[in-house]
Coordinates of C-alpha atoms in Angstrom, one line a residue:
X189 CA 0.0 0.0 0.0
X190 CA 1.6 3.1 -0.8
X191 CA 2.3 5.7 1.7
X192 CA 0.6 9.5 1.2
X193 CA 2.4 11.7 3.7
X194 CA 0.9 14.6 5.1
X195 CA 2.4 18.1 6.7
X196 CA 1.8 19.8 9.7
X197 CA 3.6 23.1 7.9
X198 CA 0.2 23.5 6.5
X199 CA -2.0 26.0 8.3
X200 CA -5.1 27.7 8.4
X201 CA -5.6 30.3 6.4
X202 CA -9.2 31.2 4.7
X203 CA -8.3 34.6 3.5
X204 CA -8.9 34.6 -0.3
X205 CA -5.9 36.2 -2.3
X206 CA -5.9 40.1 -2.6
X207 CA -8.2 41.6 -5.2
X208 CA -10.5 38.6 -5.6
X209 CA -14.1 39.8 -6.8
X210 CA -17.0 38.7 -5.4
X211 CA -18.6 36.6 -8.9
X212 CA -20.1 33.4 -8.3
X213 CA -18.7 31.7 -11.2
X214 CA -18.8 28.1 -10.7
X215 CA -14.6 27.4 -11.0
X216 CA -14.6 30.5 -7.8
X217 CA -17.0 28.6 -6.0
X218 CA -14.5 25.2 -5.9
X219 CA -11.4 27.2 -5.4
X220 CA -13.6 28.6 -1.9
X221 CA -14.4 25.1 -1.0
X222 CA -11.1 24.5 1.2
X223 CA -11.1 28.2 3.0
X224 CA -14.9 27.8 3.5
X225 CA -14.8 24.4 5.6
X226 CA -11.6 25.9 7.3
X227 CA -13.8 28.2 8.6
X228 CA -16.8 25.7 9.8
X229 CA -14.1 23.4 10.9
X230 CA -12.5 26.1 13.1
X231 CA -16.0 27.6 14.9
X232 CA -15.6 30.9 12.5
X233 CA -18.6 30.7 10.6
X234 CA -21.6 29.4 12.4
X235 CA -23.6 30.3 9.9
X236 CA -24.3 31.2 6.0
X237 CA -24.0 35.0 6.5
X238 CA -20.9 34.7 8.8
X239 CA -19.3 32.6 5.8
X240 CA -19.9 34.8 3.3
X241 CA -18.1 38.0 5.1
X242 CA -14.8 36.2 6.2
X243 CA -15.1 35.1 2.1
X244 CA -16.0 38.3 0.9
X245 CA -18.0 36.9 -1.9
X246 CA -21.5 37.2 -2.8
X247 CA -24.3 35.5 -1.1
X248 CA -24.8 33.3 -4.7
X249 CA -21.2 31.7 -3.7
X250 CA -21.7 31.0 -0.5
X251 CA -24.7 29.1 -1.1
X252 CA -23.1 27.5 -3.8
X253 CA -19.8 26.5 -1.5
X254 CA -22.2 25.0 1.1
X255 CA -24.2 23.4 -1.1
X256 CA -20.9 21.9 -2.1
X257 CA -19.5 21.0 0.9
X258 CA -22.9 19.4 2.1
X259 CA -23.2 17.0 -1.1
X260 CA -19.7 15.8 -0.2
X261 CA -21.1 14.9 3.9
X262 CA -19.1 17.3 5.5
X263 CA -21.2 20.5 6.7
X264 CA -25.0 20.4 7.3
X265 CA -27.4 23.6 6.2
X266 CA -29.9 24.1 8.6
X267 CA -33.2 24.9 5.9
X268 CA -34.5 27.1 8.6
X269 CA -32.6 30.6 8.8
X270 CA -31.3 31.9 12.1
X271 CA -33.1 35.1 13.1
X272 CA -33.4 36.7 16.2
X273 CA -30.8 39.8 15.0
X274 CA -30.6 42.2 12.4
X275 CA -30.7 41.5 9.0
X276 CA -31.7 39.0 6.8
X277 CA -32.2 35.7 9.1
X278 CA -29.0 33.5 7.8
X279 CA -29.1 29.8 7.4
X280 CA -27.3 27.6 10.1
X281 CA -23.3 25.7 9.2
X282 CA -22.7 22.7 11.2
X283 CA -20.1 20.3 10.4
X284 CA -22.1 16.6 9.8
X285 CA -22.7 14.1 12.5
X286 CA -22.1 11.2 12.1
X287 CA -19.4 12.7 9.1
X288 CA -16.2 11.1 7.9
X289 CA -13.5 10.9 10.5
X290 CA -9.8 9.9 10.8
X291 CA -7.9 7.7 13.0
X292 CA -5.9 9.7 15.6
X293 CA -3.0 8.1 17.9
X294 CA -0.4 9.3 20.4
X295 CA 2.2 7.7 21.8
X296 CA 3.2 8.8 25.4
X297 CA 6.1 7.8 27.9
X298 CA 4.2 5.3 29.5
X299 CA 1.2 4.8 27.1
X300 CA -0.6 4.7 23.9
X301 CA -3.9 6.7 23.1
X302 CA -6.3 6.0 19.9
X303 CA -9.0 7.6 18.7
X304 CA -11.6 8.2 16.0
X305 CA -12.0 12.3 14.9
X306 CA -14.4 13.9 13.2
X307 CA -14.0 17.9 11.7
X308 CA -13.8 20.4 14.5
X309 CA -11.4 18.6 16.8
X310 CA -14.2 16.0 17.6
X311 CA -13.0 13.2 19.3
X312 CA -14.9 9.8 19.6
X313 CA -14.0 7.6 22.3
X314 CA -10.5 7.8 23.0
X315 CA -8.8 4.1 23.9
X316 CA -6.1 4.6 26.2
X317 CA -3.6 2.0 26.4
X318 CA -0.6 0.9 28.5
X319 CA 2.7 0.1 26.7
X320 CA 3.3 -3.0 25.7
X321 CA 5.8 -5.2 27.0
X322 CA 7.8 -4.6 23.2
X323 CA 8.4 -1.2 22.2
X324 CA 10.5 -1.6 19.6
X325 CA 9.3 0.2 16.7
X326 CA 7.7 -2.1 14.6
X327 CA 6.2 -3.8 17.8
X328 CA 4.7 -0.3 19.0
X329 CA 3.8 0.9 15.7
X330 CA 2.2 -2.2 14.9
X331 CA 0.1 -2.6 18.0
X332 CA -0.9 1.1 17.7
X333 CA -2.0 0.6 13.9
X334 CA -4.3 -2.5 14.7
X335 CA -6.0 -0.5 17.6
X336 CA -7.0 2.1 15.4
X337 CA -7.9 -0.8 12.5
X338 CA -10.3 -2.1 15.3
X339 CA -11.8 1.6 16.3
X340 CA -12.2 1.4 12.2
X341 CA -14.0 -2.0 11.7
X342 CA -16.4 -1.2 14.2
X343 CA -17.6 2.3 13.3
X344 CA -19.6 3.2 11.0
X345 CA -17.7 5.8 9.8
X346 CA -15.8 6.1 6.8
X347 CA -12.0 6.6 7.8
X348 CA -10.2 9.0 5.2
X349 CA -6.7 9.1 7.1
X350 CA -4.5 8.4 10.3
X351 CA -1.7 10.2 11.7
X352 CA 0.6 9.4 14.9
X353 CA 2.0 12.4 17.4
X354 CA 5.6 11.3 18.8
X355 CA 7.5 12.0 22.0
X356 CA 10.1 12.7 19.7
X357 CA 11.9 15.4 17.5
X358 CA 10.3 14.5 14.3
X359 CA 12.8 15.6 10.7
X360 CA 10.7 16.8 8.0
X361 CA 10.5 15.6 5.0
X362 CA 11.4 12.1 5.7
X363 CA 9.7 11.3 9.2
X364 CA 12.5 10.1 10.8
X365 CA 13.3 10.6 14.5
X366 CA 16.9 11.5 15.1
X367 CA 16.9 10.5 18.5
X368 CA 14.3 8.9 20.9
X369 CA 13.9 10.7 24.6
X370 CA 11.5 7.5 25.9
X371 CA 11.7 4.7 23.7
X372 CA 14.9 2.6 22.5
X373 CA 14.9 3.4 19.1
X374 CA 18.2 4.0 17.0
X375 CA 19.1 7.3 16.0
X376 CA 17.5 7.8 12.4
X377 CA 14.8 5.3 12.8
X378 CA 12.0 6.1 9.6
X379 CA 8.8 5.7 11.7
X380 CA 6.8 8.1 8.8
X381 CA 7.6 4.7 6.7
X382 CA 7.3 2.3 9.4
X383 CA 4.2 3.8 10.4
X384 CA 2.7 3.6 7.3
X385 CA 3.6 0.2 6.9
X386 CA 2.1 -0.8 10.4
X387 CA -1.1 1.1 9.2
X388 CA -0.9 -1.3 5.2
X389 CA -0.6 -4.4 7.3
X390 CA -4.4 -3.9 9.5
X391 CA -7.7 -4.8 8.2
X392 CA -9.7 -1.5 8.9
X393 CA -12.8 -2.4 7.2
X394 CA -14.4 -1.5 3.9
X395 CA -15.6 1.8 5.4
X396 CA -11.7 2.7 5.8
X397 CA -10.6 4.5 2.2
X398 CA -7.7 2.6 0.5
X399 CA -4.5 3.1 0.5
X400 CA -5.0 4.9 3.8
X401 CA -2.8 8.3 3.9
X402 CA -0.6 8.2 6.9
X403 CA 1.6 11.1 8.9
X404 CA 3.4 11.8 11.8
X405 CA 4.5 14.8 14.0
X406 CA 6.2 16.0 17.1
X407 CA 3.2 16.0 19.8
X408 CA 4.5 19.2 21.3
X409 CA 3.7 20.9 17.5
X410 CA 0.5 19.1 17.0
X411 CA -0.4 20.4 20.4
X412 CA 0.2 23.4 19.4
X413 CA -2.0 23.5 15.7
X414 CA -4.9 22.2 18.3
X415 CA -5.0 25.2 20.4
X416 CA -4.3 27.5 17.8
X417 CA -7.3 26.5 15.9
X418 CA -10.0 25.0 18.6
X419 CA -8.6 26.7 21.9
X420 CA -6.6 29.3 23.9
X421 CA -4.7 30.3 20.9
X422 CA -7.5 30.9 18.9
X423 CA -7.0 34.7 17.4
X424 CA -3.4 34.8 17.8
X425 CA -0.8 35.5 15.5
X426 CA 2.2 34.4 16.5
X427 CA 1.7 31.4 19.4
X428 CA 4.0 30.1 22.0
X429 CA 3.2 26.6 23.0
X430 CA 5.0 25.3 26.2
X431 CA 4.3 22.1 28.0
X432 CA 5.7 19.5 30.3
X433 CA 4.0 16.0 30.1
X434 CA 5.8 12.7 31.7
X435 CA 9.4 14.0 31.3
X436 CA 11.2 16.6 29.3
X437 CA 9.5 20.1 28.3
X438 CA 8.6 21.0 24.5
X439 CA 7.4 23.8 23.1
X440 CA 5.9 25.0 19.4
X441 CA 5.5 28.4 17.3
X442 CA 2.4 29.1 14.9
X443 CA 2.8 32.0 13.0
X444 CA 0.2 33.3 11.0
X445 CA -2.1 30.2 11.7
X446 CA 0.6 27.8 10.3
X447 CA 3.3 25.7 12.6
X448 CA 6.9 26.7 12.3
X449 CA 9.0 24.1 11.9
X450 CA 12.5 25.0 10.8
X451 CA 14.5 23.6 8.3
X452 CA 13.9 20.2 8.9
X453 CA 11.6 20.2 11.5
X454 CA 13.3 20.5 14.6
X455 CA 12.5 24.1 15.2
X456 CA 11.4 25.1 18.7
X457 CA 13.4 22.4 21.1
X458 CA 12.7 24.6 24.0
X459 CA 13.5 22.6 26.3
X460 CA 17.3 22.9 25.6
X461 CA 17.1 27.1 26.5
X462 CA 19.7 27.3 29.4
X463 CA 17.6 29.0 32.5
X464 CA 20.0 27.8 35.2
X465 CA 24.0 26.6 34.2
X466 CA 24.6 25.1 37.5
X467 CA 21.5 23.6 37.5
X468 CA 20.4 19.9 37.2
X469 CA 22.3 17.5 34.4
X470 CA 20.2 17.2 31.7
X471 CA 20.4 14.1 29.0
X472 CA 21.3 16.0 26.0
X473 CA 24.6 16.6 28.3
X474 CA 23.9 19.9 29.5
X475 CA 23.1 21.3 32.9
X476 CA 19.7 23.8 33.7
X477 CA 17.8 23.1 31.0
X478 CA 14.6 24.3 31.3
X479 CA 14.3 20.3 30.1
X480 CA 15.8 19.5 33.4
X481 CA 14.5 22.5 35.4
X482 CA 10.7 22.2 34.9
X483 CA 9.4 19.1 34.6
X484 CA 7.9 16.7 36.9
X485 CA 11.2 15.2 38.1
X486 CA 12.4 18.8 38.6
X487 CA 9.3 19.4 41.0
X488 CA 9.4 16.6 42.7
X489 CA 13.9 17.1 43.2
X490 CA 13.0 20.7 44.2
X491 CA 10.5 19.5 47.1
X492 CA 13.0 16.8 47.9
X493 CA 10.1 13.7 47.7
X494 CA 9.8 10.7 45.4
X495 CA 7.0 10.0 43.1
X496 CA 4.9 6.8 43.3
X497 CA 7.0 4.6 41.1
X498 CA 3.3 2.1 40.0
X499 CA 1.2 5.3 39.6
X500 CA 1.3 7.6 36.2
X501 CA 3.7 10.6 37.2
X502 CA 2.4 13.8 36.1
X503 CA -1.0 13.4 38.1
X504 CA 1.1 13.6 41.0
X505 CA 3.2 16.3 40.1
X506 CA 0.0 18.3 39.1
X507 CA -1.3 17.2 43.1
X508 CA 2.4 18.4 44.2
X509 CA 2.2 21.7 42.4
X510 CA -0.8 22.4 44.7
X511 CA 0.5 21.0 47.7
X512 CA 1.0 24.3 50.0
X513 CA 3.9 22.0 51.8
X514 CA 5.9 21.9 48.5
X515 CA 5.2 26.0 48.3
X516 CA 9.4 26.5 48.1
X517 CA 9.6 23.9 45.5
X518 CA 7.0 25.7 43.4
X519 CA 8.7 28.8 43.7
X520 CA 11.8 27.2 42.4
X521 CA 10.5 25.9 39.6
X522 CA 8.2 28.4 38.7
X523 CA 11.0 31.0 38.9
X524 CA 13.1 28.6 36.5
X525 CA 10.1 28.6 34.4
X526 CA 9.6 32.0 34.4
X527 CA 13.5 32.3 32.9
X528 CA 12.6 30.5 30.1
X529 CA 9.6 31.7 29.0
X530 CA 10.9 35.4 29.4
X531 CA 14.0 34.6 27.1
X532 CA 11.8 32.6 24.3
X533 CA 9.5 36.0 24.3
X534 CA 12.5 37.9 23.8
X535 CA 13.6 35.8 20.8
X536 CA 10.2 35.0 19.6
X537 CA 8.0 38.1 20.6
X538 CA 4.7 36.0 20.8
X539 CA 1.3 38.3 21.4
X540 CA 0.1 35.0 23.6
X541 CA 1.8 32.1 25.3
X542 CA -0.2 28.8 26.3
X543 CA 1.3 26.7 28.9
X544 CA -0.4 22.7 29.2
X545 CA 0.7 19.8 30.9
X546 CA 2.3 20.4 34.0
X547 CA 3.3 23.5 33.3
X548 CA -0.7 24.6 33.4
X549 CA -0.2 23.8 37.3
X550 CA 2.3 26.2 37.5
X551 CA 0.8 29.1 36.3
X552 CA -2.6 27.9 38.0
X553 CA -0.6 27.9 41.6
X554 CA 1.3 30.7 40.8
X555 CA 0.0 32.9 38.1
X556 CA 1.4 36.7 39.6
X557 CA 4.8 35.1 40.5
X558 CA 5.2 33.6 36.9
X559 CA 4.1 36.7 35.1
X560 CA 6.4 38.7 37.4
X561 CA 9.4 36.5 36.4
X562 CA 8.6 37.1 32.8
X563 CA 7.9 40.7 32.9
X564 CA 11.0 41.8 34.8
X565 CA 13.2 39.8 32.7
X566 CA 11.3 40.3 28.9
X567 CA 12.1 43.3 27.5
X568 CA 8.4 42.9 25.4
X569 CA 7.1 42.0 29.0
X570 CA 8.1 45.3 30.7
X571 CA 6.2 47.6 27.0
X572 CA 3.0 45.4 27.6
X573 CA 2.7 42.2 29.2
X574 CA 2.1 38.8 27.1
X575 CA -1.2 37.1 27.9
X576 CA 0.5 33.6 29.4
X577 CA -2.8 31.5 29.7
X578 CA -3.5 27.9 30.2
X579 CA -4.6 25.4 27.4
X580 CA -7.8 24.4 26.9
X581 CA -7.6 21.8 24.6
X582 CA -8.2 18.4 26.1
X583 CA -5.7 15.6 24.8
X584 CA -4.6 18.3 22.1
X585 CA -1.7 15.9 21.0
X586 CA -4.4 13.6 19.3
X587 CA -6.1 16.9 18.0
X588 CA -3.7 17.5 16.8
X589 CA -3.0 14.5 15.0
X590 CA -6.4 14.4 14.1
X591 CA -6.0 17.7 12.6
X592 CA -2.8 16.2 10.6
X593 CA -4.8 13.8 9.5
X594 CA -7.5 15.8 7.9
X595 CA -4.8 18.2 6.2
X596 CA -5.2 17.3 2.9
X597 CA -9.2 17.6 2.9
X598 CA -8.9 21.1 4.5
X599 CA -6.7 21.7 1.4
X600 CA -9.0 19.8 -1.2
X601 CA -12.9 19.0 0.6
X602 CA -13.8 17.2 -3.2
X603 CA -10.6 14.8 -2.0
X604 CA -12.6 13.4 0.0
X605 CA -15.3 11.5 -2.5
X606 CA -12.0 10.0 -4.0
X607 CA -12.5 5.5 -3.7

């Protein structure tokens, strides 16, 4: 089965190029079709009216785009207009339930998580797994593709992609991860390929569309897309993600609605920013990374206890955070945290940052220590302070995914009545 990458450099952006007239030609009408259920898919047009200003077409074309987009089965037009304001009453966008969906799957430190996904960051019934005893990367990859072939078989659904969010640095084009922070995994191993592979080797059903487009991305920049489009980053032009999950912190930069990724992908390893060089060794070699200086080992070091070793470890480092025994340790770290944050805005000059995983603790226990931190020491911070605010997304790494997933449809809706 041959493998149909996708790219999480793709963004959102409905705006239709400069100097576009409003004419409802038909061949306007399909170039529209991607921008329009952008903007369904991302909450910004609830309704027929709404679709046609953030369009800026005529009311002819955007009764032809949704009439479009709801013969392919992915938007509903309510028949009855919405009134109850000024104006002409304006017919009602939802995206369709039960629509198409894609498969969604995240691997964590200590776990797997699978899910269906529908448009507008839907998720249906996420299956949350622990890690089995091989995690080599066929072994995991394949175990994680035949969950998702069983979530397939028994919806009824039709499945139009799957993508995978990583632990991991993740190079782009080629999908390889050059090194593996959880997981003993060679330098260099190809999981795009070996992903795709593990997905060609499942029985998904005859609802699943075949060959099945596969993709993978770093969680902390799928994450990232998720809030950006369907949470606290909604609006925002230039996004700072930070987050601390099991171990490690990683961060992610949207800019102009789509993900910056560097080069090669690798942009945005945060967690490598030096807040404290006598600080704790970290295992890229270094010592005070904020990798090493705000995570949930960190927390736990600072308030000098030991997590449960049979219990997951960041729900008791979220129960330490607000543990007014373990108020010094929280300082510490938050200060750390603080140091980071303030020397990314200085580099980066975000309008918003969005904290999640642990670090979403830390600014709940502490919010006016950790936007004194960054204010005094961000040069942006001290002219107007940057919104820091928590994430809103719940598991936005398979969001994410998800939203990887559906990629090329937001680029091409009529892609999706391809066999």
């Amino acid at each position: 089965m041959p493998h149909t990458p996708s790219s999480p450099r793709t963004g959102q952006n409905p705006t239709p190029p400069p100097g576009a007239s409003k004419r409802a030609a038909p061949d306007r009408g399909r170039t529209l079709l991607g921008p329009a259920l952008r903007l369904v898919h991302t909450g910004q047009a609830p309704t027929r009216s709404a679709l046609t200003g953030a369009l800026d077409v005529t009311r002819a074309t955007a009764g032809a785009v949704t009439a479009e987009l709801e013969a392919l089965g992915l938007i509903t037009v309510d028949s009855r207009p919405a009134g109850g304001g000024r104006g002409r009453p304006s017919h009602r966008l939802a995206l369709a339930d039960p629509g198409p969906a894609v498969l969604a799957a995240q691997l964590h430190a200590d776990a797997v998580s699978v899910t269906l996904a529908g448009l507008g960051g839907r998720l249906h019934g996420p299956v949350h797994l622990p890690l089995p005893a091989d995690t080599s990367p066929t072994a995991l990859l394949d175990a994680v593709a035949e969950t998702g072939a069983r979530l397939a078989r028994d919806s009824r659904r039709r499945v139009l992609g799957a993508a995978l969010a990583l632990p991991n640095p993740v190079t782009e084009p080629d999908g390889t991860v050059p090194s593996s922070l959880h997981f003993d995994w060679p330098p260099g191993t190809p999981v795009d390929a070996l992903f795709a592979a593990a997905v060609a080797r499942t029985d998904p059903g005859p609802r699943t569309r075949t060959p099945l487009p596969t993709a993978v991305a770093n969680d902390a920049n799928l994450a990232a897309l998720a809030e950006h489009r369907h949470g606290a980053g909604r609006g925002a032009r230039h996004l700072l993600l930070v987050t601390s999950g099991h171990r490690g912190v990683g961060g992610a930069l949207v800019i102009d609605g789509r993900l910056h990724t560097g080069s090669s992908g690798l942009a945005l390893e945060v967690g490598h920013v030096t807040v404290d060089p006598l600080g704790r060794p970290c295992a890229c070699g270094n010592r005070g990374c904020l990798n090493a200086e705000t995570d949930t080992y960190a927390l736990f070091a600072a308030a000098e206890r030991r997590p449960d070793p049979d219990r997951p470890l960041l729900p008791q480092a979220r129960a330490l955070a607000h543990d007014p025994d373990a108020a010094d340790a929280l300082a510490h770290v938050v200060d750390r945290l603080g140091l980071g944050l303030a020397g990314l805005a200085n580099i980066l000059n975000p309008d918003r940052i969005v904290l999640s995983g642990l670090h979403l603790d830390l600014l709940a226990a502490a919010p006016d220590r950790l936007a004194a931190v960054v204010a005094d020491r961000c040069l942006w911070g001290r002219s107007g302070r940057i919104p820091i605010v928590p994430a809103q997304v719940g598991h936005a790494g398979l969001v994410g995914a998800a939203e990887l997933a559906w990629e090329p449809y937001l680029d091409d809706p009529q892609a999706v009545a391809a066999p």
